[in-house]
Short mmCIF file of C-alpha atoms and ligand atoms in Angstrom, two decimals:
data_model
loop_
_atom_site.label_atom_id
_atom_site.label_comp_id
_atom_site.label_asym_id
_atom_site.label_seq_id
_atom_site.Cartn_x
_atom_site.Cartn_y
_atom_site.Cartn_z
CA UNK A 1 16.05 -2.81 -14.97
CA UNK A 2 19.06 -4.02 -12.88
CA UNK A 3 18.13 -6.55 -10.18
CA UNK A 4 19.78 -5.74 -6.85
CA UNK A 5 20.23 -8.86 -4.72
CA UNK A 6 19.43 -6.89 -1.53
CA UNK A 7 17.81 -3.73 -2.79
CA UNK A 8 18.71 -0.60 -0.89
CA UNK A 9 15.70 1.04 0.74
CA UNK A 10 15.10 4.62 -0.33
CA UNK A 11 12.48 6.84 1.27
CA UNK A 12 10.87 9.70 -0.64
CA UNK A 13 9.16 12.46 1.35
CA UNK A 14 6.39 14.18 -0.64
CA UNK A 15 4.13 12.98 -3.44
CA UNK A 16 4.15 16.05 -5.69
CA UNK A 17 5.51 15.75 -9.22
CA UNK A 18 9.17 15.80 -8.03
CA UNK A 19 8.62 13.07 -5.41
CA UNK A 20 6.54 10.84 -7.71
CA UNK A 21 9.16 11.14 -10.45
CA UNK A 22 12.06 10.41 -8.10
CA UNK A 23 10.22 7.39 -6.64
CA UNK A 24 9.42 5.99 -10.09
CA UNK A 25 13.01 6.48 -11.36
CA UNK A 26 14.56 4.92 -8.26
CA UNK A 27 12.20 1.95 -8.44
CA UNK A 28 13.12 1.47 -12.12
CA UNK A 29 16.76 1.40 -11.03
CA UNK A 30 15.97 -1.48 -8.68
CA UNK A 31 15.68 0.30 -5.32
CA UNK A 32 13.01 -0.59 -2.75
CA UNK A 33 11.17 2.71 -2.55
CA UNK A 34 8.66 3.97 0.02
CA UNK A 35 6.94 7.30 -0.60
CA UNK A 36 5.22 9.21 2.19
CA UNK A 37 2.76 11.95 1.31
CA UNK A 38 1.23 14.02 4.08
CA UNK A 39 -1.98 14.65 2.19
CA UNK A 40 -4.48 11.96 1.13
CA UNK A 41 -3.87 12.74 -2.52
CA UNK A 42 -0.89 12.99 -4.84
CA UNK A 43 0.20 15.81 -7.12
CA UNK A 44 1.08 18.53 -4.56
CA UNK A 45 0.64 21.96 -6.13
CA UNK A 46 -0.43 20.32 -9.40
CA UNK A 47 -3.15 18.18 -7.78
CA UNK A 48 -6.57 18.16 -9.44
CA UNK A 49 -10.03 17.43 -8.08
CA UNK A 50 -13.49 16.54 -9.41
CA UNK A 51 -15.60 19.41 -10.71
CA UNK A 52 -18.92 19.22 -12.57
CA UNK A 53 -18.02 18.09 -16.09
CA UNK A 54 -14.53 16.78 -15.35
CA UNK A 55 -11.40 17.38 -13.30
CA UNK A 56 -9.43 20.55 -12.74
CA UNK A 57 -6.23 21.57 -11.00
CA UNK A 58 -6.64 23.48 -7.74
CA UNK A 59 -4.18 26.01 -9.17
CA UNK A 60 -4.33 26.64 -12.95
CA UNK A 61 -1.74 24.65 -14.94
CA UNK A 62 -0.46 24.40 -18.49
CA UNK A 63 2.82 23.47 -20.19
CA UNK A 64 5.08 25.47 -22.46
CA UNK A 65 6.59 23.92 -25.57
CA UNK A 66 10.01 24.21 -23.94
CA UNK A 67 8.85 21.75 -21.24
CA UNK A 68 10.57 18.72 -22.74
CA UNK A 69 11.32 16.59 -19.66
CA UNK A 70 7.67 16.25 -18.62
CA UNK A 71 6.58 15.46 -22.18
CA UNK A 72 9.24 12.74 -22.46
CA UNK A 73 8.17 11.28 -19.10
CA UNK A 74 4.49 11.36 -20.10
CA UNK A 75 5.31 9.33 -23.22
CA UNK A 76 7.46 6.91 -21.25
CA UNK A 77 4.69 6.13 -18.74
CA UNK A 78 1.98 5.89 -21.37
CA UNK A 79 0.01 9.14 -21.12
CA UNK A 80 1.83 11.22 -23.76
CA UNK A 81 -1.07 10.78 -26.17
CA UNK A 82 -3.29 12.65 -23.70
CA UNK A 83 -1.30 15.87 -24.19
CA UNK A 84 -2.85 18.53 -26.38
CA UNK A 85 -1.11 21.62 -27.70
CA UNK A 86 -3.48 24.50 -28.24
CA UNK A 87 -3.21 28.20 -29.03
CA UNK A 88 -3.76 30.47 -26.07
CA UNK A 89 -5.08 34.00 -25.78
CA UNK A 90 -3.04 36.23 -23.47
CA UNK A 91 -4.14 39.70 -22.46
CA UNK A 92 -3.31 42.54 -20.20
CA UNK A 93 -5.65 44.62 -18.03
CA UNK A 94 -4.92 48.22 -17.23
CA UNK A 95 -7.16 51.15 -16.28
CA UNK A 96 -10.44 49.49 -17.13
CA UNK A 97 -9.36 47.98 -20.46
CA UNK A 98 -8.32 44.51 -21.60
CA UNK A 99 -5.61 44.49 -24.29
CA UNK A 100 -4.64 41.41 -26.27
CA UNK A 101 -0.99 40.36 -25.87
CA UNK A 102 -0.90 37.26 -28.01
CA UNK A 103 2.15 38.22 -30.06
CA UNK A 104 4.88 40.88 -30.32
CA UNK A 105 2.65 42.71 -32.81
CA UNK A 106 0.04 43.17 -30.05
CA UNK A 107 2.72 44.59 -27.80
CA UNK A 108 3.47 47.24 -30.41
CA UNK A 109 -0.23 48.17 -30.44
CA UNK A 110 -0.52 48.56 -26.65
CA UNK A 111 -1.88 52.09 -26.14
CA UNK A 112 -1.09 52.43 -22.40
CA UNK A 113 2.44 53.59 -23.24
CA UNK A 114 3.61 55.94 -26.02
CA UNK A 115 4.84 54.41 -29.30
CA UNK A 116 8.52 55.08 -28.59
CA UNK A 117 8.24 53.24 -25.28
CA UNK A 118 6.41 50.37 -26.99
CA UNK A 119 9.30 50.06 -29.43
CA UNK A 120 11.75 49.99 -26.54
CA UNK A 121 9.68 47.23 -24.88
CA UNK A 122 9.73 45.33 -28.19
CA UNK A 123 13.53 45.61 -28.56
CA UNK A 124 14.24 44.72 -24.94
CA UNK A 125 11.92 41.69 -25.15
CA UNK A 126 13.60 40.60 -28.37
CA UNK A 127 17.04 40.96 -26.78
CA UNK A 128 16.02 38.92 -23.72
CA UNK A 129 14.54 36.20 -25.90
CA UNK A 130 17.93 35.75 -27.51
CA UNK A 131 20.15 35.53 -24.46
CA UNK A 132 20.66 31.76 -24.42
CA UNK A 133 20.17 29.59 -21.34
CA UNK A 134 23.32 27.62 -22.23
CA UNK A 135 26.64 29.31 -21.58
CA UNK A 136 27.28 32.07 -19.10
CA UNK A 137 25.76 35.16 -20.71
CA UNK A 138 22.70 35.06 -18.49
CA UNK A 139 24.90 35.14 -15.37
CA UNK A 140 25.18 38.92 -15.58
CA UNK A 141 21.43 38.85 -14.75
CA UNK A 142 22.19 37.21 -11.40
CA UNK A 143 23.94 40.33 -10.19
CA UNK A 144 21.30 42.93 -10.98
CA UNK A 145 17.65 43.20 -10.00
CA UNK A 146 14.93 43.06 -12.64
CA UNK A 147 13.72 46.41 -11.31
CA UNK A 148 17.05 48.12 -11.96
CA UNK A 149 17.83 46.48 -15.30
CA UNK A 150 14.37 46.94 -16.79
CA UNK A 151 13.84 50.52 -15.67
CA UNK A 152 17.25 51.39 -17.11
CA UNK A 153 16.53 49.89 -20.54
CA UNK A 154 12.80 50.61 -20.81
CA UNK A 155 12.72 54.00 -19.13
CA UNK A 156 10.82 54.50 -15.88
CA UNK A 157 7.45 55.26 -17.51
CA UNK A 158 7.30 52.24 -19.81
CA UNK A 159 8.65 49.99 -17.06
CA UNK A 160 6.19 51.19 -14.41
CA UNK A 161 3.23 50.74 -16.76
CA UNK A 162 4.14 47.24 -17.91
CA UNK A 163 6.70 44.84 -16.44
CA UNK A 164 7.12 46.91 -13.27
CA UNK A 165 3.41 46.67 -12.53
CA UNK A 166 3.57 42.91 -13.09
CA UNK A 167 6.60 42.48 -10.85
CA UNK A 168 4.87 44.48 -8.13
CA UNK A 169 1.71 42.46 -8.61
CA UNK A 170 3.51 39.15 -8.32
CA UNK A 171 6.02 39.96 -5.59
CA UNK A 172 4.41 42.90 -3.74
CA UNK A 173 6.84 44.56 -1.33
CA UNK A 174 9.60 42.19 -2.50
CA UNK A 175 9.36 43.16 -6.17
CA UNK A 176 12.55 45.21 -6.03
CA UNK A 177 14.53 42.18 -4.73
CA UNK A 178 13.86 39.89 -7.70
CA UNK A 179 16.98 39.16 -9.75
CA UNK A 180 16.89 39.91 -13.46
CA UNK A 181 17.66 36.23 -14.06
CA UNK A 182 14.09 35.33 -13.01
CA UNK A 183 12.55 37.80 -15.40
CA UNK A 184 14.85 36.90 -18.29
CA UNK A 185 13.98 33.24 -17.92
CA UNK A 186 10.25 33.90 -18.05
CA UNK A 187 10.65 35.83 -21.33
CA UNK A 188 13.07 33.28 -22.73
CA UNK A 189 10.70 30.38 -22.05
CA UNK A 190 7.72 32.12 -23.59
CA UNK A 191 9.72 32.47 -26.84
CA UNK A 192 10.52 28.80 -26.80
CA UNK A 193 6.78 28.14 -26.80
CA UNK A 194 6.31 29.88 -30.11
CA UNK A 195 6.76 28.11 -33.43
CA UNK A 196 8.04 31.45 -34.87
CA UNK A 197 8.63 35.00 -33.66
CA UNK A 198 5.27 36.31 -34.84
CA UNK A 199 3.37 33.05 -34.34
CA UNK A 200 0.79 32.49 -31.64
CA UNK A 201 1.89 30.66 -28.55
CA UNK A 202 0.90 27.00 -28.10
CA UNK A 203 0.37 25.70 -24.61
CA UNK A 204 0.09 22.08 -23.47
CA UNK A 205 -2.63 20.51 -21.36
CA UNK A 206 -3.49 16.93 -20.45
CA UNK A 207 -6.85 15.85 -21.76
CA UNK A 208 -8.55 15.24 -18.40
CA UNK A 209 -6.26 17.56 -16.32
CA UNK A 210 -2.77 17.07 -14.85
CA UNK A 211 -4.27 14.24 -12.79
CA UNK A 212 -3.69 12.14 -15.92
CA UNK A 213 0.05 12.53 -15.41
CA UNK A 214 -0.15 12.19 -11.62
CA UNK A 215 -2.26 9.00 -11.78
CA UNK A 216 0.01 7.52 -14.46
CA UNK A 217 3.08 8.27 -12.35
CA UNK A 218 1.52 6.61 -9.31
CA UNK A 219 0.57 3.59 -11.42
CA UNK A 220 4.05 3.41 -13.00
CA UNK A 221 5.53 3.61 -9.49
CA UNK A 222 3.26 0.82 -8.24
CA UNK A 223 4.09 -1.35 -11.27
CA UNK A 224 7.75 -0.99 -10.31
CA UNK A 225 7.15 -1.80 -6.64
CA UNK A 226 6.93 1.64 -4.97
CA UNK A 227 5.22 1.37 -1.59
CA UNK A 228 2.94 4.43 -1.44
CA UNK A 229 1.84 5.77 1.94
CA UNK A 230 -0.69 8.56 1.48
CA UNK A 231 -1.92 10.52 4.49
CA UNK A 232 1.38 10.01 6.34
CA UNK A 233 3.55 13.03 7.21
CA UNK A 234 7.22 12.94 8.18
CA UNK A 235 8.19 14.82 11.33
CA UNK A 236 11.85 13.89 11.83
CA UNK A 237 14.78 12.40 9.94
CA UNK A 238 17.78 11.09 11.89
CA UNK A 239 21.27 10.83 10.34
CA UNK A 240 22.78 7.42 9.49
CA UNK A 241 23.26 5.30 12.62
CA UNK A 242 25.92 2.66 13.36
CA UNK A 243 23.98 0.18 11.16
CA UNK A 244 24.09 2.64 8.26
CA UNK A 245 20.35 3.20 8.42
CA UNK A 246 18.34 6.40 8.62
CA UNK A 247 15.38 6.48 10.99
CA UNK A 248 12.42 8.41 9.68
CA UNK A 249 9.73 9.43 12.15
CA UNK A 250 6.33 9.31 10.50
CA UNK A 251 2.91 10.16 11.96
CA UNK A 252 2.47 6.39 12.23
CA UNK A 253 5.80 5.55 13.90
CA UNK A 254 9.45 5.05 12.92
CA UNK A 255 10.69 3.57 9.63
CA UNK A 256 14.22 2.69 8.54
CA UNK A 257 15.76 3.36 5.13
CA UNK A 258 19.26 3.51 3.60
CA UNK A 259 18.74 6.91 1.93
CA UNK A 260 16.05 9.56 1.82
CA UNK A 261 14.99 12.17 -0.75
CA UNK A 262 13.04 15.13 0.62
CA UNK A 263 10.87 17.02 -1.89
CA UNK A 264 8.97 19.38 0.42
CA UNK A 265 9.44 23.17 0.55
CA UNK A 266 12.98 23.87 1.74
CA UNK A 267 12.32 25.19 5.29
CA UNK A 268 10.45 21.96 6.12
CA UNK A 269 13.69 19.96 5.82
CA UNK A 270 15.21 22.31 8.42
CA UNK A 271 12.32 21.38 10.73
CA UNK A 272 12.63 17.65 10.04
CA UNK A 273 16.43 17.65 10.50
CA UNK A 274 17.47 20.40 12.91
CA UNK A 275 20.74 18.47 13.38
CA UNK A 276 21.96 19.50 9.90
CA UNK A 277 25.12 21.69 9.93
CA UNK A 278 24.37 25.35 10.67
CA UNK A 279 25.44 26.81 7.30
CA UNK A 280 23.19 24.39 5.40
CA UNK A 281 20.32 25.08 7.82
CA UNK A 282 20.84 28.79 7.15
CA UNK A 283 20.41 28.19 3.41
CA UNK A 284 17.24 26.17 4.02
CA UNK A 285 15.73 28.70 6.38
CA UNK A 286 16.63 31.73 4.31
CA UNK A 287 14.61 30.56 1.33
CA UNK A 288 11.65 32.91 1.12
CA UNK A 289 8.41 31.87 -0.59
CA UNK A 290 5.40 33.78 -1.80
CA UNK A 291 2.04 32.22 -0.99
CA UNK A 292 -0.89 31.99 -3.40
CA UNK A 293 -4.57 32.75 -2.71
CA UNK A 294 -6.52 31.26 -5.60
CA UNK A 295 -10.26 31.31 -6.21
CA UNK A 296 -11.78 28.93 -8.74
CA UNK A 297 -15.20 29.90 -10.05
CA UNK A 298 -17.77 27.83 -11.92
CA UNK A 299 -19.79 30.27 -13.98
CA UNK A 300 -22.79 29.83 -16.21
CA UNK A 301 -21.18 31.96 -18.97
CA UNK A 302 -17.77 33.33 -19.95
CA UNK A 303 -16.25 36.15 -17.92
CA UNK A 304 -13.74 37.48 -20.47
CA UNK A 305 -12.66 36.60 -24.01
CA UNK A 306 -9.15 35.63 -22.97
CA UNK A 307 -7.35 32.67 -21.35
CA UNK A 308 -4.60 34.46 -19.45
CA UNK A 309 -5.23 37.96 -18.16
CA UNK A 310 -2.38 39.75 -16.42
CA UNK A 311 -3.64 42.47 -14.12
CA UNK A 312 -1.32 45.46 -14.18
CA UNK A 313 -3.54 47.58 -11.97
CA UNK A 314 -2.51 47.81 -8.32
CA UNK A 315 -6.11 48.71 -7.30
CA UNK A 316 -7.31 45.16 -7.97
CA UNK A 317 -6.60 42.61 -5.23
CA UNK A 318 -5.58 39.84 -7.66
CA UNK A 319 -2.81 39.73 -10.23
CA UNK A 320 -3.99 37.16 -12.76
CA UNK A 321 -7.30 35.83 -14.04
CA UNK A 322 -7.05 32.52 -15.89
CA UNK A 323 -10.19 31.56 -17.75
CA UNK A 324 -9.53 27.87 -18.29
CA UNK A 325 -12.54 27.41 -20.55
CA UNK A 326 -11.12 29.97 -22.99
CA UNK A 327 -8.29 27.44 -23.46
CA UNK A 328 -10.21 24.15 -23.23
CA UNK A 329 -13.75 24.47 -24.51
CA UNK A 330 -16.56 24.76 -21.93
CA UNK A 331 -18.43 22.11 -23.94
CA UNK A 332 -15.86 19.61 -22.59
CA UNK A 333 -17.05 20.49 -19.08
CA UNK A 334 -20.77 20.07 -19.77
CA UNK A 335 -21.05 23.78 -20.56
CA UNK A 336 -19.55 24.99 -17.27
CA UNK A 337 -17.17 27.94 -17.47
CA UNK A 338 -14.17 27.79 -15.14
CA UNK A 339 -12.19 30.85 -14.12
CA UNK A 340 -9.25 31.09 -11.69
CA UNK A 341 -8.62 34.38 -9.90
CA UNK A 342 -5.26 34.42 -8.15
CA UNK A 343 -2.72 36.52 -6.39
CA UNK A 344 0.70 35.81 -4.93
CA UNK A 345 1.13 37.24 -1.44
CA UNK A 346 3.57 37.38 1.43
CA UNK A 347 3.21 34.34 3.72
CA UNK A 348 1.75 36.50 6.50
CA UNK A 349 -0.84 38.15 4.27
CA UNK A 350 -4.43 38.02 5.53
CA UNK A 351 -5.55 36.36 2.27
CA UNK A 352 -3.86 33.15 3.42
CA UNK A 353 -5.77 33.01 6.72
CA UNK A 354 -9.09 34.84 6.24
CA UNK A 355 -12.35 32.88 5.93
CA UNK A 356 -12.76 31.49 2.38
CA UNK A 357 -16.15 33.25 2.04
CA UNK A 358 -14.52 36.61 2.80
CA UNK A 359 -11.90 36.06 0.11
CA UNK A 360 -14.63 35.10 -2.38
CA UNK A 361 -16.52 38.32 -1.53
CA UNK A 362 -13.42 40.44 -1.87
CA UNK A 363 -12.38 39.02 -5.25
CA UNK A 364 -15.92 38.98 -6.70
CA UNK A 365 -16.50 42.61 -5.88
CA UNK A 366 -13.76 43.54 -8.39
CA UNK A 367 -14.86 41.33 -11.30
CA UNK A 368 -17.23 43.97 -12.75
CA UNK A 369 -14.08 45.95 -13.56
CA UNK A 370 -13.11 43.19 -15.98
CA UNK A 371 -16.61 42.69 -17.31
CA UNK A 372 -19.17 45.39 -16.35
CA UNK A 373 -22.00 42.92 -16.90
CA UNK A 374 -20.71 40.46 -14.32
CA UNK A 375 -23.20 39.59 -11.57
CA UNK A 376 -22.91 37.22 -8.66
CA UNK A 377 -25.79 35.25 -10.12
CA UNK A 378 -23.35 33.94 -12.77
CA UNK A 379 -21.46 32.02 -10.06
CA UNK A 380 -22.71 28.47 -9.65
CA UNK A 381 -19.94 27.31 -7.35
CA UNK A 382 -16.62 28.51 -5.96
CA UNK A 383 -13.56 26.99 -4.28
CA UNK A 384 -10.66 28.67 -2.48
CA UNK A 385 -7.20 27.08 -2.59
CA UNK A 386 -4.24 28.52 -0.78
CA UNK A 387 -0.63 27.63 -0.13
CA UNK A 388 2.11 29.42 1.78
CA UNK A 389 4.82 27.99 -0.57
CA UNK A 390 3.77 28.80 -4.12
CA UNK A 391 6.77 30.61 -5.54
CA UNK A 392 10.31 31.02 -4.18
CA UNK A 393 11.71 34.55 -4.19
CA UNK A 394 14.81 34.51 -6.34
CA UNK A 395 17.00 37.39 -5.18
CA UNK A 396 20.49 38.46 -6.27
CA UNK A 397 23.32 35.91 -6.62
CA UNK A 398 21.04 33.03 -5.74
CA UNK A 399 23.49 30.42 -7.04
CA UNK A 400 25.66 31.19 -3.96
CA UNK A 401 22.76 30.59 -1.56
CA UNK A 402 20.93 27.71 -3.22
CA UNK A 403 21.07 24.59 -1.01
CA UNK A 404 22.84 21.61 -2.58
CA UNK A 405 20.89 18.44 -3.53
CA UNK A 406 23.37 16.30 -1.57
CA UNK A 407 22.92 17.62 1.95
CA UNK A 408 25.98 17.65 4.25
CA UNK A 409 24.53 14.51 5.92
CA UNK A 410 25.27 11.26 4.05
CA UNK A 411 22.37 9.65 2.21
CA UNK A 412 20.01 12.60 2.77
CA UNK A 413 19.05 14.43 -0.43
CA UNK A 414 16.96 17.50 -1.15
CA UNK A 415 14.89 17.94 -4.35
CA UNK A 416 12.90 21.08 -3.68
CA UNK A 417 11.17 23.66 -5.87
CA UNK A 418 13.46 26.42 -4.63
CA UNK A 419 16.52 24.63 -6.06
CA UNK A 420 15.28 25.09 -9.62
CA UNK A 421 17.50 27.77 -11.05
CA UNK A 422 17.93 29.77 -13.25
CA UNK A 423 14.61 28.47 -14.61
CA UNK A 424 11.44 29.34 -12.74
CA UNK A 425 9.66 26.54 -10.90
CA UNK A 426 7.10 24.45 -12.79
CA UNK A 427 5.98 20.86 -13.28
CA UNK A 428 8.53 20.29 -16.06
CA UNK A 429 11.37 21.25 -13.73
CA UNK A 430 9.85 19.18 -10.91
CA UNK A 431 10.25 16.19 -13.26
CA UNK A 432 13.89 17.10 -14.10
CA UNK A 433 14.58 17.63 -10.40
CA UNK A 434 13.15 14.23 -9.41
CA UNK A 435 15.14 12.53 -12.15
CA UNK A 436 18.34 14.37 -11.32
CA UNK A 437 18.23 13.54 -7.62
CA UNK A 438 17.32 9.90 -8.31
CA UNK A 439 20.49 9.84 -10.45
CA UNK A 440 22.59 11.27 -7.57
CA UNK A 441 21.25 8.64 -5.13
CA UNK A 442 22.10 5.87 -7.59
CA UNK A 443 25.56 7.32 -8.30
CA UNK A 444 26.36 7.37 -4.57
CA UNK A 445 25.19 3.78 -4.02
CA UNK A 446 27.14 2.63 -7.10
CA UNK A 447 30.32 4.14 -5.59
CA UNK A 448 29.83 2.03 -2.44
CA UNK A 449 29.66 -1.22 -4.40
C1 FAD B 501 -0.82 29.23 -8.62
C2 FAD B 501 0.13 28.26 -9.25
C3 FAD B 501 0.12 28.09 -10.63
C4 FAD B 501 1.02 27.22 -11.24
N1 FAD B 501 0.97 27.07 -12.59
C5 FAD B 501 1.81 26.21 -13.19
C6 FAD B 501 1.71 25.97 -14.59
O1 FAD B 501 0.89 26.55 -15.28
N2 FAD B 501 2.57 25.08 -15.15
C7 FAD B 501 3.50 24.41 -14.41
O2 FAD B 501 4.23 23.59 -14.97
N3 FAD B 501 3.62 24.62 -13.08
C8 FAD B 501 2.81 25.50 -12.46
N4 FAD B 501 2.90 25.70 -11.11
C9 FAD B 501 4.05 25.14 -10.37
C10 FAD B 501 3.95 23.66 -10.14
O3 FAD B 501 2.70 23.33 -9.57
C11 FAD B 501 5.07 23.27 -9.18
O4 FAD B 501 6.30 23.75 -9.66
C12 FAD B 501 5.19 21.76 -9.02
O5 FAD B 501 3.94 21.13 -8.91
C13 FAD B 501 6.05 21.49 -7.77
O6 FAD B 501 6.13 20.10 -7.54
P1 FAD B 501 7.00 19.56 -6.32
O7 FAD B 501 6.83 18.12 -6.28
O8 FAD B 501 8.40 20.10 -6.44
O9 FAD B 501 6.43 20.27 -5.02
P2 FAD B 501 4.98 20.17 -4.35
O10 FAD B 501 3.94 20.10 -5.38
O11 FAD B 501 4.95 21.30 -3.36
O12 FAD B 501 5.02 18.79 -3.58
C14 FAD B 501 5.52 18.63 -2.29
C15 FAD B 501 4.70 17.57 -1.58
O13 FAD B 501 5.27 17.31 -0.30
C16 FAD B 501 4.19 17.05 0.59
N5 FAD B 501 4.68 17.25 1.98
C17 FAD B 501 4.97 18.42 2.57
N6 FAD B 501 5.41 18.21 3.82
C18 FAD B 501 5.39 16.87 4.02
C19 FAD B 501 5.75 16.03 5.11
N7 FAD B 501 6.20 16.53 6.28
N8 FAD B 501 5.62 14.68 4.96
C20 FAD B 501 5.16 14.14 3.80
N9 FAD B 501 4.80 14.90 2.74
C21 FAD B 501 4.93 16.25 2.83
C22 FAD B 501 3.12 18.04 0.17
O14 FAD B 501 1.83 17.66 0.63
C23 FAD B 501 3.25 17.99 -1.36
O15 FAD B 501 2.39 17.02 -1.94
C24 FAD B 501 1.98 26.52 -10.46
C25 FAD B 501 1.97 26.66 -9.07
C26 FAD B 501 1.06 27.53 -8.46
C27 FAD B 501 1.07 27.67 -6.98
#
């Protein structure tokens, strides 16, 4: 690690995976890093909490085999041996039935669409899996919506019954705005997770939850001198003054740094720095997010026989059911069965503001459709977790509207989930983002020397 005689002070706003990674990398490079996290805990959207029998994420999490940056980081900070790669069972719910979707063979067996349409789905999926992420071929997908491209190539019936229903379920009234690039990348990544075309998918999970990674990152940061300030939110960031310092207004008073990396959802930077130039502010403010309304249930028995259940039925109020203990054995949680029930919604949707008990009631009333035997007596405990910024909406030609990491104000950097593109957001890309922006900060300081 290079020793700086007078280390530059770098502030990091946000202690999610991107912020923790950036702080650790910058500290390794010799900077004096302070990290402020508004909440009392680290991990952001990937944070975990204590449940009977162990720890679990507030929102379900796993890794794909294509997630190389996070795996490399886990090994570097000493928790790589806690990663397990396990087969997963994916299924699809439509009109009262659960269909397995573990491999392309299952897709060909799906009875909700006629055989010819199933073959079309198979060919289209195969084609998308082979459009590489390197090079420019995928760029044609920036200019067309997933709705248009998929209904053209699948036919309206097959599209509506399958991917169309999923797009509508995930993006609601905005489903028709989503660029094909988003959809292509999802398919592409799922292929990368498979050891072979007809092989079952392997997914990664930290033995003991993603808190293993989060705690190791905090420890690695501390070992390298990061000054962590949990429970402290940032309200304002002022541009460099005549002493070349940035004043950061925290809930606990002002602090001075030489550079700052902001890792919060994009519109929050606009609030913290309304003095940014108007065109950059426009980019920040025009980023639209979907919220998530997630219920975690502790049951006394399994709900379904599958890990990941996509709900293609618009009558149900949720779009995915993730039965964690069909991925990691319930025996590892003292026999408790854990099931997430989630939907992505518009930020103004009532699910994000209604009383938690009402949301529980609403979701539970639909579970008998997935398992007719389900009764409320199976539920030992439940938790509701919600966020207004769960998933950015990636519309057409997003590369023209994506805010730059180097903001127009010197020494102020942005490393936000909505800048991940063309890949979809995820913990792996939060790691790459944190590392990339730490590299930009270092490059800019090196130029000044
Ligand atoms: C339902 C759901 C399921 C998911 N499933 C997966 C999955 O299976 N696999 C996967 O890899 N990823 C998954 N993700 C995505 C993954 O969680 C995120 O991509 C990743 O955690 C984002 O990390 P981040 O650091 O960029 O942002 P965040 O986690 O949003 O971190 C930002 C941090 O900034 C803090 N902050 C905000 N404002 C301030 C302020 N003013 N001052 C100080 N601090 C502030 C916040 O408290 C937060 O801790 C899922 C997300 C959701 C919502």
